[in-house]
XYZ file of C-alpha atoms in Angstrom:
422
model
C 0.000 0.000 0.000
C 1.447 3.077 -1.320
C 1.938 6.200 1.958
C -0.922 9.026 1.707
C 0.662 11.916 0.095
C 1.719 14.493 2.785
C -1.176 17.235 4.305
C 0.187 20.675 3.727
C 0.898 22.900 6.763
C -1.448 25.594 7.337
C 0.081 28.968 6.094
C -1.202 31.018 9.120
C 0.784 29.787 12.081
C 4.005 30.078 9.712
C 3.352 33.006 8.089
C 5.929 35.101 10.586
C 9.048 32.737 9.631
C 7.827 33.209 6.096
C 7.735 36.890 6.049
C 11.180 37.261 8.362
C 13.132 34.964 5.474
C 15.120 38.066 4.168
C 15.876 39.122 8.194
C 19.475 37.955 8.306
C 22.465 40.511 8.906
C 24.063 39.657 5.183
C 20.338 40.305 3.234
C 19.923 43.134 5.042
C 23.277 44.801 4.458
C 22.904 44.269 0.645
C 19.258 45.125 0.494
C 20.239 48.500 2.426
C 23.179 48.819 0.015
C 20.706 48.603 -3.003
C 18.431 50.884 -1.291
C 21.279 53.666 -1.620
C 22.211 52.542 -5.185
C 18.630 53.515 -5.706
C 19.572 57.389 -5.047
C 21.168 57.566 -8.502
C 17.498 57.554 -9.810
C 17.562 61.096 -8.560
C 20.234 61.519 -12.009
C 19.094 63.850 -14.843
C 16.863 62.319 -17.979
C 17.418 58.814 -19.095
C 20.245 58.346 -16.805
C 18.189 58.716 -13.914
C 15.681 55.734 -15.043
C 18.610 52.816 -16.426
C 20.114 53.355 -12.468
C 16.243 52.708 -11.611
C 15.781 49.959 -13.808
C 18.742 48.693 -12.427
C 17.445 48.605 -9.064
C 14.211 46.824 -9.594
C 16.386 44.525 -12.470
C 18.719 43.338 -9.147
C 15.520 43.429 -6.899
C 13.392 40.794 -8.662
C 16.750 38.708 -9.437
C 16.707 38.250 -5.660
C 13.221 37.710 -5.431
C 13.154 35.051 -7.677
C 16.340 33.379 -6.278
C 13.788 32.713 -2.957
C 11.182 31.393 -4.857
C 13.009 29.055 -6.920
C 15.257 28.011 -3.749
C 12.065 27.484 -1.569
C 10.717 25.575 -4.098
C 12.934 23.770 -4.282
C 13.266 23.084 -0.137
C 15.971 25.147 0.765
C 14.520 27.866 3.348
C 17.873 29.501 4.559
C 17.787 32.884 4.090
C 20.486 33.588 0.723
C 23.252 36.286 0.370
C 24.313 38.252 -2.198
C 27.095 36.312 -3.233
C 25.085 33.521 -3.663
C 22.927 35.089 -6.120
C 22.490 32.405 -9.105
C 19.408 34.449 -10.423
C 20.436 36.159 -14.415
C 19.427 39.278 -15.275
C 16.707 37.905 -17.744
C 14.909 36.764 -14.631
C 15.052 40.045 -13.222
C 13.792 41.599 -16.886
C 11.001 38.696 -16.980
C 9.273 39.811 -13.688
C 9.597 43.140 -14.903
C 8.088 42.811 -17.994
C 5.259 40.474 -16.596
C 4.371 43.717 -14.233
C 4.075 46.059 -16.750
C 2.173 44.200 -18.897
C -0.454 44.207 -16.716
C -0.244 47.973 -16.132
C -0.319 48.703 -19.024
C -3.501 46.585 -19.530
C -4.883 47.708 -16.632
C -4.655 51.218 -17.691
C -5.425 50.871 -21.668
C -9.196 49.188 -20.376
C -9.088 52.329 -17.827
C -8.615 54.990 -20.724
C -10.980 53.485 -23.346
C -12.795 51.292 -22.112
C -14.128 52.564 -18.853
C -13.695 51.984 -14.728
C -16.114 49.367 -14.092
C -14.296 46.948 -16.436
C -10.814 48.088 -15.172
C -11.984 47.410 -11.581
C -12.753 43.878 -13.781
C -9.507 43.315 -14.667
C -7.885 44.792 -11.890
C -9.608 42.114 -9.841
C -8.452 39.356 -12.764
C -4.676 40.801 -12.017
C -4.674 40.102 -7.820
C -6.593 36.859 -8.401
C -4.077 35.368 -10.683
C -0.598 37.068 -10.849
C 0.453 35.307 -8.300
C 0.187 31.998 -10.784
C 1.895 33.920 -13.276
C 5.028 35.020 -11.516
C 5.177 31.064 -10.484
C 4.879 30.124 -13.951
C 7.130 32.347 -14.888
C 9.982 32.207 -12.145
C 9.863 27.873 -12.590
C 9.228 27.822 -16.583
C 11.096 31.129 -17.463
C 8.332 31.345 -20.460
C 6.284 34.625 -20.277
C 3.778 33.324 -22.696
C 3.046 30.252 -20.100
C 3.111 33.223 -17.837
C 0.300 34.717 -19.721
C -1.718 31.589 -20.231
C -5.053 31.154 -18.395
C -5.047 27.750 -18.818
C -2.175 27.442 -16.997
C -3.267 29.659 -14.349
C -6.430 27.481 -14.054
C -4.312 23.714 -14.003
C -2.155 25.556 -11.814
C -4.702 26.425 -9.236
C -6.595 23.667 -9.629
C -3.826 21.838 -8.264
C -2.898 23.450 -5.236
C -6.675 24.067 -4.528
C -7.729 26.641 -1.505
C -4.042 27.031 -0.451
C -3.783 29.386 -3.414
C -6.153 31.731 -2.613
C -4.253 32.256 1.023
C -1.217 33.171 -0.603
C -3.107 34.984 -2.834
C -4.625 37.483 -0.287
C -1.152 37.688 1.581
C 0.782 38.476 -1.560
C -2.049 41.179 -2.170
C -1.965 42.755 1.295
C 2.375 42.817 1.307
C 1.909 44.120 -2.414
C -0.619 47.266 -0.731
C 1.205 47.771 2.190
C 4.957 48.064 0.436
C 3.068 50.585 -1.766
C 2.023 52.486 0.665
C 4.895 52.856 2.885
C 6.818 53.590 0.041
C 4.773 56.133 -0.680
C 4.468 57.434 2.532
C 8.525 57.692 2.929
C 8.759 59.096 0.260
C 6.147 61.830 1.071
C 7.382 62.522 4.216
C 10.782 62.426 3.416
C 11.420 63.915 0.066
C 13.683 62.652 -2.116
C 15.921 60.826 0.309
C 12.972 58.814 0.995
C 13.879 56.956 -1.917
C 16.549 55.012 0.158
C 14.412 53.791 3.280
C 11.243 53.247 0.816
C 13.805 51.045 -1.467
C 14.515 48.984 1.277
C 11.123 48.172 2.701
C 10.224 47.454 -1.272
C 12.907 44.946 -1.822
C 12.453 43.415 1.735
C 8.508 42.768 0.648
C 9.337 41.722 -2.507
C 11.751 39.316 -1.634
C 9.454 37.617 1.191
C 6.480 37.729 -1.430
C 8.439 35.738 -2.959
C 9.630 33.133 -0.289
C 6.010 32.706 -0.029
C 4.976 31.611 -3.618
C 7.824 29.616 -3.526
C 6.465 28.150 -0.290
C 3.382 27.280 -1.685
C 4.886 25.477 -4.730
C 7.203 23.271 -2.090
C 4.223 22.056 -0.096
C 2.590 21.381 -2.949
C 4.858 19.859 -5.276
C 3.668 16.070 -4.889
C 0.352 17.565 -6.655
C 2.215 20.077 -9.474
C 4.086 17.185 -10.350
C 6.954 19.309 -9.699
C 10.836 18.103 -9.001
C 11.544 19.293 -5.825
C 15.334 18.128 -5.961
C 17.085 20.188 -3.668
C 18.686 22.962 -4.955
C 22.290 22.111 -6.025
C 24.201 23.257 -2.913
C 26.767 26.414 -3.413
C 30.114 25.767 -3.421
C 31.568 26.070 -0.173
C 34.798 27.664 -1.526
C 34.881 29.389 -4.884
C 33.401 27.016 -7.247
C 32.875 23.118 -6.773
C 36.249 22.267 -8.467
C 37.849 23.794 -5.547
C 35.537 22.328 -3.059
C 36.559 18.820 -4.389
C 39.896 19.382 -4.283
C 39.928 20.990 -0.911
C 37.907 17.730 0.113
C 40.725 15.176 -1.445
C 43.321 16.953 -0.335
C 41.748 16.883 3.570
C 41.660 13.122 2.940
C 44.995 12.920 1.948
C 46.475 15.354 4.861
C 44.387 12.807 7.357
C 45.982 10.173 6.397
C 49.354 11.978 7.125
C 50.507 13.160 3.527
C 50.465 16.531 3.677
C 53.160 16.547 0.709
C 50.433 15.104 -1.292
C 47.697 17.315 -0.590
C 49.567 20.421 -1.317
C 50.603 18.687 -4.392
C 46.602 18.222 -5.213
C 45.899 21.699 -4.362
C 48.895 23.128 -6.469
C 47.115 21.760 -9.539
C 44.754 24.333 -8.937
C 47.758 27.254 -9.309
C 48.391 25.660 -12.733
C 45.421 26.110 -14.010
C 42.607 28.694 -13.296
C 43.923 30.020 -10.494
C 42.607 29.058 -6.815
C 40.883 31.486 -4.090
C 42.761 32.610 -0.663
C 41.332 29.718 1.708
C 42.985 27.648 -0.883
C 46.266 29.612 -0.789
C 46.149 29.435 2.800
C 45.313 25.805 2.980
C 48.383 25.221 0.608
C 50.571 26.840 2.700
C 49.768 24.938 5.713
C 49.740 21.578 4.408
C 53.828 22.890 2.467
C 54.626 23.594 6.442
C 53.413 20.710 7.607
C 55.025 18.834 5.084
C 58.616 20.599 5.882
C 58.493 22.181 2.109
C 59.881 25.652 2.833
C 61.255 25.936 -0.486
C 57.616 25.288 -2.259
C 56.797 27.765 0.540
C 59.068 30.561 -0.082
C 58.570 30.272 -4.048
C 54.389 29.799 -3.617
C 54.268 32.707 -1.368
C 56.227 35.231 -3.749
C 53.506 34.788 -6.211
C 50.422 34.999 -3.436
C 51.885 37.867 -1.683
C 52.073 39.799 -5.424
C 48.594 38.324 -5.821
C 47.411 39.526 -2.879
C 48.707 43.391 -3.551
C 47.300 42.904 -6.951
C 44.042 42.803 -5.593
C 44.378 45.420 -2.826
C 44.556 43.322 -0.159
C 47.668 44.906 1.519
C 47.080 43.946 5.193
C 47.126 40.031 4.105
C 49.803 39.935 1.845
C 52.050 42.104 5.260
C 50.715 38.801 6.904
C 51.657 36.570 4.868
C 55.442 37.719 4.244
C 55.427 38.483 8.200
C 54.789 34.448 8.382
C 56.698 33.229 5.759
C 59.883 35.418 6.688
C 59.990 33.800 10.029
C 60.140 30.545 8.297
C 62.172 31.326 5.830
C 65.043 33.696 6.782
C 66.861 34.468 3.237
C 62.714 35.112 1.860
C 62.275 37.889 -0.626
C 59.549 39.651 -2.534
C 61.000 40.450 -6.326
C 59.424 43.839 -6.910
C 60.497 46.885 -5.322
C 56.639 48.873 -5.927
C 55.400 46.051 -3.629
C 58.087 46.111 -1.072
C 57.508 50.005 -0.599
C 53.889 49.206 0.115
C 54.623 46.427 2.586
C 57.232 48.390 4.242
C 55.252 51.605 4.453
C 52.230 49.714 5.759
C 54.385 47.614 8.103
C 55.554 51.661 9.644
C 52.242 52.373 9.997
C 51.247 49.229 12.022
C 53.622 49.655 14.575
C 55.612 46.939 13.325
C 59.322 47.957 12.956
C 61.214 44.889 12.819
C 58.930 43.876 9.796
C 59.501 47.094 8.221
C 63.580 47.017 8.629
C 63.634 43.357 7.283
C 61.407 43.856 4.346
C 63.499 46.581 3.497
C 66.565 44.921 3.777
C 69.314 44.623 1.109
C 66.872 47.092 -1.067
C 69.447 49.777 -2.013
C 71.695 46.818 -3.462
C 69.195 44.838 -4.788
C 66.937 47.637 -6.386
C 69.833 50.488 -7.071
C 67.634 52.020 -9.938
C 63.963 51.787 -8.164
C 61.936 55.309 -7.906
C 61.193 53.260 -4.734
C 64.402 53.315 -3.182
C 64.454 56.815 -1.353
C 61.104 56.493 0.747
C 61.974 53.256 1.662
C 65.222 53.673 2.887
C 64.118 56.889 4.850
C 61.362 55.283 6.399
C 63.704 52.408 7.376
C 66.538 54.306 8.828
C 63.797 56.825 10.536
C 62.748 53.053 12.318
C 65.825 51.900 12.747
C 66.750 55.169 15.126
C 63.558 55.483 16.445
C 62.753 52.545 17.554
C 65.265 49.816 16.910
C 68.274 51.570 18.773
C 70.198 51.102 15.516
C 71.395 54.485 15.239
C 74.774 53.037 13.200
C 73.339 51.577 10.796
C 70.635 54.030 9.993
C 72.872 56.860 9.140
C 75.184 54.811 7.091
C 71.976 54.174 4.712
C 71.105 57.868 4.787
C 74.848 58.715 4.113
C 74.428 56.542 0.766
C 71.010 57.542 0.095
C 72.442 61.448 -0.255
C 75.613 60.348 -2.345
C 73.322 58.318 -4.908
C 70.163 61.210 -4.788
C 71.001 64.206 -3.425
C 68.785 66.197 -5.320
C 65.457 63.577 -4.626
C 62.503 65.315 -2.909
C 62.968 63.743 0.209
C 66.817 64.370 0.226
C 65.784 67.775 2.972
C 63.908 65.174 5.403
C 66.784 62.753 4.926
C 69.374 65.164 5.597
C 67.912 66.613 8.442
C 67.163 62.902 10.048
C 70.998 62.602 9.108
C 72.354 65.496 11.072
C 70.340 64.563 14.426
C 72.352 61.319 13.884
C 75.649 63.066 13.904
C 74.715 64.619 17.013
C 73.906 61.897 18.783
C 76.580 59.664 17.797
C 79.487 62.309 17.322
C 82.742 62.594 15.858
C 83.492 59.209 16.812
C 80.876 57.535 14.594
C 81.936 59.542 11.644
């Protein structure tokens, strides 16, 4: 005997939980972060309306990301980098909405109200339907089908028309708090009106998608769970992550960096997978992989203006490695500037080190050695050493910019160390 196909929920007592779906700290930071994108609607002529289409374009992209997800079963609340939704989903739900305005307003003009107040009952009974059709089948002339609407609704049964008045209400009430905002607020009411539109939109949404989920058994609809986001940056990476853990558990570390460095050749890899790298290389006593790994991530990590962990990563890889050393002198004056700023001295001095022999020519060279013989005075008691660098520094550019400050760093030197230095 086959099991009784499963009774629906009621939609009342989880209504709340439906509505707060889009209430986590990550949605709510990029919905506020559209919601000031949405000021550069305030921009002259047709400049002013692409920045709004844009808005409502990323806006529907997200809501239809929660109804397809939910459909699908998976009710955790998404982020923005998990977005999967195109832009031609975004322009679909668009599309679908104006349709019907226009519609709604052509049987206004020459037709007559009675009729519109016809249709406009037609559009809250059954775009709901539509946007499912639409958002599952991406076909707007399904979308526009009765029949579909009908087989639709006839499947679900009474459930529908629940949704149906909830979707209504949201749908009146983000109107007119929008509008209200705005009233009360003037233009800048755009931002907080934005916000509460794309947060109603978005758990609209969740709900349809709620209501195909429960009733999939009866749509005929394959409610596969959604295929899972990678957990690093794509599921290449997550699989070799995943092999190399196995490998690293079974105590070859040597070989699980080796599976991750197939990643480098290729493609590329993401930080975690950098950083993963480099662990298992330690682990396996590789600290010439190491050294020659982390040239390239540390360059790779400036590249992408990520200054703070690339100063890490040297910092770590220096201690490891005592002869390490970056090959280009524009990064090195970053990392030693940023090292200064820090606090961190020591780091500073070493990654300067050797830089006036190594990088004679480099437009670099002055700052860097000023701020490293400024450190090693100040702060590393070094007082020797520091003014034989400046003494060099004005023989090889005594006409550079920062030949005054070096100068005058150089006298207080002389002072303190005297004739006997000299």
């Amino acid at each position: 005997m086959s099991p009784s196909p499963r009774r629906p929920e009621p939609l009342l007592p989880r209504l709340p939980s439906l509505l707060a779906y889009p209430a986590t700290k990550a949605m709510l930071a990029f919905m506020a972060a559209l919601a000031l994108f949405r000021l550069l609607a305030h921009a002259p002529n047709i400049l002013g309306l692409l920045f709004e289409l844009a808005f409502w374009v990323m806006g529907y992209k997200l809501a239809v990301e929660a109804l397809v997800n939910t459909a699908h079963g998976r009710y955790e609340a998404l982020h923005g980098e998990d977005l999967m939704a195109t832009d031609g989903d975004g322009v679909e739900q668009i599309v679908l909405g104006v349709l019907a305005t226009v519609a709604l307003l052509a049987v206004a003009r020459w037709v007559g109200p009675l009729p519109a107040l016809a249709l406009l009952a037609v559009i809250v009974l059954f775009m709901p339907a539509a946007v499912m059709l639409l958002s599952i089948n991406h076909s707007l002339l399904n979308a526009l089908n009765p029949l579909a609407w009908f087989e639709l609704i006839g499947r679900i049964g009474l459930p529908y028309f629940g949704v149906v008045a909830v979707f209504t209400v949201l749908a009146i009430a983000s109107e007119f708090t929008a509008w209200a905002l705005q009233s009360a607020l003037g233009g800048i009411g755009l931002v907080p009106a934005g916000f509460v539109s794309l947060f109603v939109l978005v758990a609209s949404y969740h709900v349809l998608g709620d209501l195909l989920h429960r009733h999939a058994d009866a749509l005929g609809l394959d409610i596969t769970p959604a295929v899972a986001r990678a957990t690093y940056a794509n599921p290449v990476e997550d699989e070799a992550m995943a092999l190399a853990a196995d490998l690293a558990a079974r105590g070859e570390p040597a070989a699980a960096a080796e599976r991750l460095a197939g990643l480098f050749r290729g493609r590329g890899a993401s930080d975690p997978v950098h950083e993963q790298y480099r662990r298992y290389l330690v682990a396996s006593g590789d600290i010439a992989a190491l050294a020659a790994h982390d040239r390239e991530y540390v360059s790779s990590l400036l590249v992408t203006g990520k200054d703070k962990a690339a100063l890490a990563v040297a910092a770590d890889t220096m201690t490891r490695v005592p002869d390490f050393r970056l090959t280009l002198p524009e990064q090195i004056a970053r990392l030693v500037a940023l090292a200064a700023r820090q606090g961190q001295s020591q780091l500073a001095v070493a990654l300067a080190r050797d830089f006036e022999s190594r990088f004679p020519a480099s437009p670099e060279l002055p700052g860097v050695v000023l701020v490293a013989a400024r450190l090693q005075s100040e702060r590393l008691g070094q007082d020797a050493a520091a003014r034989d660098r400046l003494r060099a520094l004005l023989a090889s550019h005594p006409g550079h910019p920062q030949a005054g400050k070096a100068r005058d760093l150089l006298a207080a030197l002389d002072r303190i160390l005297g004739p006997a230095g000299a």
